[in-house]
Coordinates of N, CA and C and ligand atoms in Angstrom, one line a residue:
X1 N 192.3 230.0 137.8 CA 193.0 229.4 136.7 C 194.5 229.5 137.0
X2 N 195.2 228.3 137.0 CA 196.6 228.3 137.2 C 197.2 227.2 136.3
X3 N 198.0 227.7 135.3 CA 198.7 226.7 134.5 C 200.0 226.5 135.1
X4 N 200.3 225.2 135.3 CA 201.6 224.8 136.0 C 202.6 224.5 134.8
X5 N 203.9 224.5 135.3 CA 204.9 224.2 134.3 C 205.0 222.7 134.2
X6 N 205.1 222.2 132.9 CA 205.2 220.8 132.7 C 206.6 220.3 132.7
X7 N 206.8 219.2 133.5 CA 208.1 218.6 133.6 C 208.4 217.7 132.3
X8 N 209.4 218.1 131.6 CA 209.8 217.3 130.4 C 210.8 216.2 130.8
X9 N 210.8 215.2 130.0 CA 211.8 214.1 130.1 C 213.1 214.7 129.6
X10 N 214.2 214.3 130.3 CA 214.3 213.4 131.4 C 214.2 214.1 132.7
X11 N 213.5 213.4 133.7 CA 213.4 214.0 135.1 C 213.1 212.8 135.9
X12 N 213.7 212.8 137.1 CA 213.5 211.6 138.0 C 212.0 211.4 138.4
X13 N 211.3 212.4 138.6 CA 209.9 212.3 139.0 C 209.0 211.5 138.0
X14 N 209.5 211.6 136.7 CA 208.7 210.9 135.6 C 208.9 209.4 135.6
X15 N 209.9 208.9 136.3 CA 210.2 207.5 136.3 C 210.1 206.9 137.7
X16 N 209.2 207.4 138.5 CA 209.1 207.1 139.9 C 207.7 206.6 140.1
X17 N 207.5 205.7 141.0 CA 206.2 205.2 141.4 C 205.6 206.2 142.4
X18 N 204.5 206.8 142.0 CA 204.0 207.9 142.9 C 203.2 207.4 144.1
X19 N 203.1 208.3 145.1 CA 202.5 207.9 146.4 C 201.0 208.1 146.3
X20 N 200.3 207.2 147.0 CA 198.8 207.3 147.2 C 198.4 208.6 147.8
X21 N 197.3 209.1 147.4 CA 196.7 210.3 148.0 C 196.0 209.8 149.3
X22 N 196.2 210.5 150.4 CA 195.5 210.1 151.7 C 194.6 211.2 152.1
X23 N 194.9 212.4 151.7 CA 194.0 213.6 152.2 C 193.2 214.1 151.0
X24 N 191.9 214.0 151.1 CA 191.0 214.6 150.1 C 190.5 215.9 150.6
X25 N 191.4 216.9 150.5 CA 191.1 218.2 151.0 C 191.0 219.3 149.9
X26 N 191.0 220.6 150.3 CA 190.9 221.7 149.3 C 192.1 221.7 148.4
X27 N 193.2 221.4 149.0 CA 194.5 221.4 148.2 C 194.4 220.5 147.1
X28 N 193.8 219.3 147.3 CA 193.7 218.3 146.2 C 192.8 218.9 145.1
X29 N 191.7 219.5 145.5 CA 190.8 220.1 144.5 C 191.6 221.2 143.7
X30 N 192.4 221.9 144.3 CA 193.2 223.0 143.6 C 194.2 222.3 142.6
X31 N 194.8 221.3 143.1 CA 195.8 220.5 142.2 C 195.0 220.0 141.0
X32 N 193.8 219.4 141.2 CA 193.0 218.9 140.1 C 192.6 220.0 139.1
X33 N 192.2 221.1 139.7 CA 191.8 222.3 138.8 C 193.0 222.8 138.0
X34 N 194.2 222.9 138.6 CA 195.4 223.3 137.9 C 195.8 222.3 136.9
X35 N 195.7 221.0 137.2 CA 196.0 220.0 136.2 C 195.1 220.1 135.0
X36 N 193.8 220.4 135.2 CA 192.9 220.5 134.1 C 193.3 221.7 133.2
X37 N 193.6 222.9 133.9 CA 194.0 224.1 133.2 C 195.2 223.9 132.4
X38 N 196.2 223.1 133.0 CA 197.5 222.9 132.3 C 197.3 222.0 131.1
X39 N 196.5 221.0 131.3 CA 196.2 220.0 130.2 C 195.6 220.8 129.0
X40 N 194.6 221.6 129.3 CA 193.9 222.4 128.2 C 194.9 223.4 127.6
X41 N 195.7 224.1 128.4 CA 196.6 225.1 127.9 C 197.6 224.5 126.9
X42 N 198.0 223.2 127.1 CA 199.0 222.6 126.3 C 198.3 221.6 125.3
X43 N 197.0 221.7 125.1 CA 196.3 220.9 124.2 C 196.4 219.4 124.4
X44 N 196.5 219.0 125.6 CA 196.6 217.5 125.9 C 195.2 216.9 126.1
X45 N 195.2 215.6 126.1 CA 194.0 214.9 126.4 C 194.1 214.2 127.8
X46 N 195.2 214.4 128.5 CA 195.4 213.8 129.8 C 196.6 214.4 130.4
X47 N 196.7 214.3 131.7 CA 197.9 214.8 132.5 C 197.9 214.1 133.8
X48 N 199.1 213.7 134.2 CA 199.3 213.0 135.5 C 200.2 213.9 136.4
X49 N 199.9 213.8 137.7 CA 200.6 214.7 138.7 C 202.1 214.7 138.5
X50 N 202.8 213.6 138.3 CA 204.3 213.8 138.2 C 204.7 214.7 137.0
X51 N 203.8 214.9 136.0 CA 204.1 215.8 134.9 C 204.1 217.2 135.3
X52 N 203.5 217.5 136.5 CA 203.7 218.9 137.1 C 204.6 218.8 138.3
X53 N 205.3 217.8 138.5 CA 206.3 217.7 139.6 C 205.8 217.2 140.9
X54 N 204.6 216.6 140.9 CA 204.0 216.1 142.2 C 204.0 214.6 142.3
X55 N 204.5 214.2 143.4 CA 204.6 212.7 143.7 C 203.3 212.3 144.3
X56 N 202.3 212.1 143.5 CA 200.9 211.7 143.9 C 200.2 211.0 142.8
X57 N 199.4 210.0 143.3 CA 198.6 209.2 142.3 C 197.3 210.0 141.9
X58 N 197.5 211.0 141.0 CA 196.4 211.9 140.6 C 196.6 212.0 139.1
X59 N 195.5 211.9 138.3 CA 195.5 212.1 136.9 C 194.2 212.6 136.4
X60 N 194.2 213.4 135.3 CA 193.0 213.9 134.7 C 193.1 213.4 133.2
X61 N 191.9 213.1 132.7 CA 191.8 212.8 131.3 C 190.5 213.5 130.7
X62 N 190.7 214.1 129.5 CA 189.5 214.7 128.8 C 189.8 214.6 127.3
X63 N 189.1 213.7 126.7 CA 189.4 213.5 125.3 C 188.3 214.3 124.4
X64 N 187.6 215.2 125.1 CA 186.7 216.1 124.5 C 185.5 215.3 123.8
X65 N 185.0 214.3 124.5 CA 183.8 213.6 124.1 C 182.8 213.6 125.2
X66 N 181.7 212.8 125.1 CA 180.6 212.9 126.1 C 181.0 212.4 127.5
X67 N 182.2 211.8 127.6 CA 182.6 211.4 129.0 C 183.0 212.6 129.8
X68 N 183.3 213.7 129.3 CA 183.7 214.9 130.0 C 185.1 214.7 130.6
X69 N 185.3 215.4 131.8 CA 186.6 215.4 132.4 C 186.6 214.2 133.4
X70 N 187.6 213.3 133.3 CA 187.7 212.2 134.3 C 188.8 212.5 135.2
X71 N 188.5 212.6 136.5 CA 189.5 212.8 137.6 C 189.8 211.5 138.2
X72 N 191.0 211.1 138.3 CA 191.4 209.8 138.8 C 192.3 210.0 140.0
X73 N 191.9 209.6 141.2 CA 192.8 209.6 142.3 C 193.0 208.2 142.8
X74 N 194.2 207.8 143.0 CA 194.6 206.4 143.4 C 193.9 205.4 142.5
X75 N 194.0 205.5 141.1 CA 193.3 204.6 140.2 C 193.9 203.2 140.3
X76 N 193.1 202.2 140.1 CA 193.5 200.8 140.0 C 192.9 200.2 138.8
X77 N 193.6 199.5 138.0 CA 193.1 198.8 136.9 C 192.5 197.4 137.3
X78 N 191.2 197.2 137.1 CA 190.5 196.0 137.5 C 190.5 194.9 136.4
X79 N 190.4 195.4 135.1 CA 190.3 194.5 134.0 C 190.8 195.2 132.7
X80 N 191.4 194.4 131.9 CA 191.8 194.9 130.6 C 191.5 193.8 129.6
X81 N 191.1 194.2 128.4 CA 190.7 193.2 127.3 C 191.1 193.8 126.0
X82 N 191.4 192.8 125.1 CA 191.6 193.2 123.7 C 192.9 193.9 123.4
X83 N 193.0 194.5 122.3 CA 194.2 195.2 121.9 C 193.9 196.3 120.9
X84 N 194.6 197.3 121.0 CA 194.5 198.4 120.0 C 195.9 199.0 119.7
X85 N 196.1 199.4 118.5 CA 197.4 200.0 118.2 C 197.1 201.4 117.6
X86 N 197.8 202.4 118.1 CA 197.5 203.7 117.5 C 198.6 204.7 117.9
X87 N 198.5 205.9 117.4 CA 199.5 206.9 117.7 C 199.3 207.5 119.1
X88 N 200.4 207.8 119.7 CA 200.3 208.4 121.0 C 201.4 209.4 121.2
X89 N 201.1 210.5 122.0 CA 202.1 211.5 122.4 C 202.0 211.7 123.8
X90 N 202.9 212.6 124.3 CA 202.9 212.9 125.8 C 203.4 214.3 126.0
X91 N 202.7 215.0 126.9 CA 203.1 216.4 127.1 C 204.5 216.6 127.6
X92 N 205.1 215.5 128.2 CA 206.4 215.5 128.7 C 207.5 215.2 127.7
X93 N 207.0 214.9 126.5 CA 207.9 214.6 125.3 C 207.4 215.5 124.1
X94 N 207.6 216.8 124.2 CA 207.1 217.6 123.1 C 207.6 217.2 121.8
X95 N 206.7 217.0 120.8 CA 207.0 216.8 119.4 C 207.3 215.3 119.2
X96 N 207.2 214.4 120.2 CA 207.6 213.0 120.0 C 206.3 212.2 119.9
X97 N 206.1 211.4 118.9 CA 204.9 210.6 118.7 C 205.3 209.2 118.2
X98 N 204.6 208.2 118.7 CA 204.9 206.9 118.3 C 203.6 206.0 118.4
X99 N 203.7 204.8 117.7 CA 202.6 203.9 117.8 C 202.8 203.0 119.0
X100 N 201.7 202.9 119.8 CA 201.7 202.1 121.0 C 200.5 201.1 120.9
X101 N 200.8 199.9 121.3 CA 199.7 198.9 121.4 C 199.3 198.7 122.9
X102 N 198.0 198.8 123.2 CA 197.5 198.7 124.5 C 196.2 197.9 124.5
X103 N 195.7 197.5 125.7 CA 194.4 196.9 125.7 C 193.4 197.8 125.2
X104 N 192.4 197.3 124.5 CA 191.3 198.1 123.9 C 190.3 198.5 124.9
X105 N 190.1 197.7 125.9 CA 189.1 197.9 126.9 C 189.8 198.0 128.3
X106 N 189.3 198.8 129.2 CA 189.8 198.9 130.5 C 188.7 199.2 131.5
X107 N 188.7 198.6 132.7 CA 187.8 198.9 133.7 C 188.6 199.3 134.9
X108 N 188.4 200.4 135.5 CA 189.2 200.9 136.6 C 188.3 201.3 137.8
X109 N 189.0 201.4 138.9 CA 188.4 201.9 140.1 C 189.3 203.0 140.5
X110 N 188.6 204.1 141.0 CA 189.4 205.3 141.4 C 188.5 206.1 142.4
X111 N 189.1 207.1 143.0 CA 188.4 208.0 143.8 C 188.2 209.4 143.1
X112 N 187.1 210.1 143.4 CA 187.0 211.4 142.9 C 187.5 212.4 144.0
X113 N 187.5 213.7 143.7 CA 188.1 214.7 144.6 C 187.5 214.7 146.0
X114 N 186.3 214.2 146.1 CA 185.6 214.2 147.4 C 185.9 212.9 148.1
X115 N 186.7 212.0 147.6 CA 187.0 210.8 148.2 C 186.0 209.7 148.0
X116 N 185.1 209.9 147.0 CA 184.1 208.8 146.7 C 184.7 207.9 145.7
X117 N 184.6 206.6 145.9 CA 185.1 205.6 145.0 C 184.1 205.4 143.9
X118 N 184.7 205.2 142.7 CA 183.8 205.0 141.5 C 184.5 204.0 140.6
X119 N 183.7 203.3 139.7 CA 184.3 202.5 138.7 C 184.0 203.0 137.4
X120 N 184.8 202.8 136.4 CA 184.6 203.3 135.1 C 185.1 202.3 134.0
X121 N 184.3 202.2 133.0 CA 184.7 201.4 131.8 C 185.1 202.3 130.7
X122 N 186.1 201.9 129.9 CA 186.4 202.7 128.7 C 186.9 201.8 127.6
X123 N 186.7 202.3 126.4 CA 187.2 201.5 125.2 C 188.0 202.5 124.3
X124 N 188.7 201.9 123.4 CA 189.4 202.6 122.4 C 190.2 203.8 122.9
X125 N 190.0 205.0 122.3 CA 190.9 206.1 122.6 C 190.8 206.5 124.1
X126 N 189.6 206.5 124.6 CA 189.5 206.9 126.1 C 190.3 205.9 126.9
X127 N 190.2 204.6 126.6 CA 190.9 203.5 127.3 C 192.4 203.8 127.2
X128 N 192.9 204.2 126.0 CA 194.3 204.4 125.7 C 194.8 205.6 126.6
X129 N 194.0 206.7 126.7 CA 194.4 207.8 127.5 C 194.4 207.5 129.0
X130 N 193.4 206.8 129.4 CA 193.4 206.4 130.8 C 194.6 205.5 131.2
X131 N 194.9 204.5 130.3 CA 196.0 203.6 130.6 C 197.4 204.4 130.5
X132 N 197.5 205.3 129.6 CA 198.7 206.1 129.5 C 198.9 206.9 130.8
X133 N 197.9 207.5 131.4 CA 198.0 208.3 132.6 C 198.3 207.4 133.8
X134 N 197.6 206.3 133.9 CA 197.9 205.4 135.0 C 199.3 204.9 135.0
X135 N 199.8 204.6 133.8 CA 201.3 204.3 133.6 C 202.2 205.3 134.2
X136 N 201.8 206.6 134.0 CA 202.6 207.7 134.5 C 202.8 207.6 136.0
X137 N 201.7 207.2 136.7 CA 201.7 207.1 138.2 C 202.6 206.0 138.7
X138 N 202.9 205.1 137.8 CA 203.9 204.0 138.1 C 205.3 204.3 137.5
X139 N 205.5 205.5 137.0 CA 206.8 205.8 136.4 C 207.0 205.2 135.1
X140 N 206.0 204.7 134.4 CA 206.1 204.1 133.1 C 205.8 205.1 132.0
X141 N 206.7 205.3 131.1 CA 206.5 206.3 130.0 C 206.2 205.6 128.7
X142 N 205.4 206.3 127.9 CA 204.9 205.7 126.7 C 206.1 205.3 125.8
X143 N 207.2 205.9 125.9 CA 208.4 205.6 125.0 C 208.8 204.1 125.3
X144 N 208.5 203.6 126.5 CA 208.9 202.2 126.7 C 208.0 201.2 126.0
X145 N 206.9 201.7 125.4 CA 205.9 200.9 124.7 C 205.8 201.2 123.2
X146 N 206.6 202.2 122.8 CA 206.5 202.6 121.3 C 207.1 201.5 120.5
X147 N 206.4 201.1 119.5 CA 206.9 200.1 118.5 C 207.5 200.7 117.3
X148 N 207.0 202.0 117.0 CA 207.5 202.7 115.9 C 207.3 204.2 116.1
X149 N 208.3 205.0 116.0 CA 208.1 206.4 116.1 C 207.6 207.0 114.8
X150 N 206.7 208.0 114.9 CA 206.0 208.6 113.8 C 206.7 209.8 113.3
X151 N 206.7 210.0 111.9 CA 207.3 211.1 111.3 C 206.2 212.2 111.3
X152 N 206.7 213.5 111.0 CA 205.8 214.6 111.1 C 204.6 214.5 110.2
X153 N 204.8 214.0 109.0 CA 203.7 213.9 108.0 C 202.7 212.8 108.4
X154 N 202.9 212.0 109.5 CA 202.0 211.0 110.0 C 201.2 211.5 111.2
X155 N 201.4 212.8 111.5 CA 200.9 213.2 112.8 C 199.6 213.9 112.8
X156 N 198.9 214.0 111.7 CA 197.6 214.7 111.6 C 196.6 214.3 112.8
X157 N 196.3 215.3 113.6 CA 195.3 215.1 114.6 C 195.7 214.3 115.9
X158 N 197.0 214.1 116.0 CA 197.5 213.3 117.2 C 197.7 214.3 118.4
X159 N 197.2 213.9 119.5 CA 197.3 214.7 120.7 C 198.2 214.1 121.8
X160 N 198.7 215.0 122.7 CA 199.5 214.5 123.7 C 198.8 214.2 125.0
X161 N 199.5 213.4 125.9 CA 198.9 213.1 127.1 C 199.8 213.4 128.3
Ligands
CO201 CO1 202.1 211.4 129.1

């Protein structure tokens, strides 16, 4: 178990297009394990590698439902549909929450830690979390999509990514 330090905004790495992973080795597995531990430690539902200072297209998502932990390496969005608007936060912006509109459905392709390609479909909150994390890998922060920032009394049950 290793909890990494989270990079908070502003930081150059957070607004940078991350590099593709080319080596699916033990080190990658360790990074994924540490990212999971870090996400859990800080009560997040997702975490992207640049948020722990790594220039790599790696993200984890776990919204604590039956989907379990989703590990995404070099993820690509294949399809997006619909629209949803809801509250969003980010572990790199402690205490900041806002309403963000995103596609309601997403279909992605990514690799797992062993280098096996998979596709995944998601809707609603899971789709939101996945798209938030993939945005991180392109240096896109949720603040660029916030339509309205939320006040403390509107934050019941909102989690960070
Ligand atoms: Co985030």
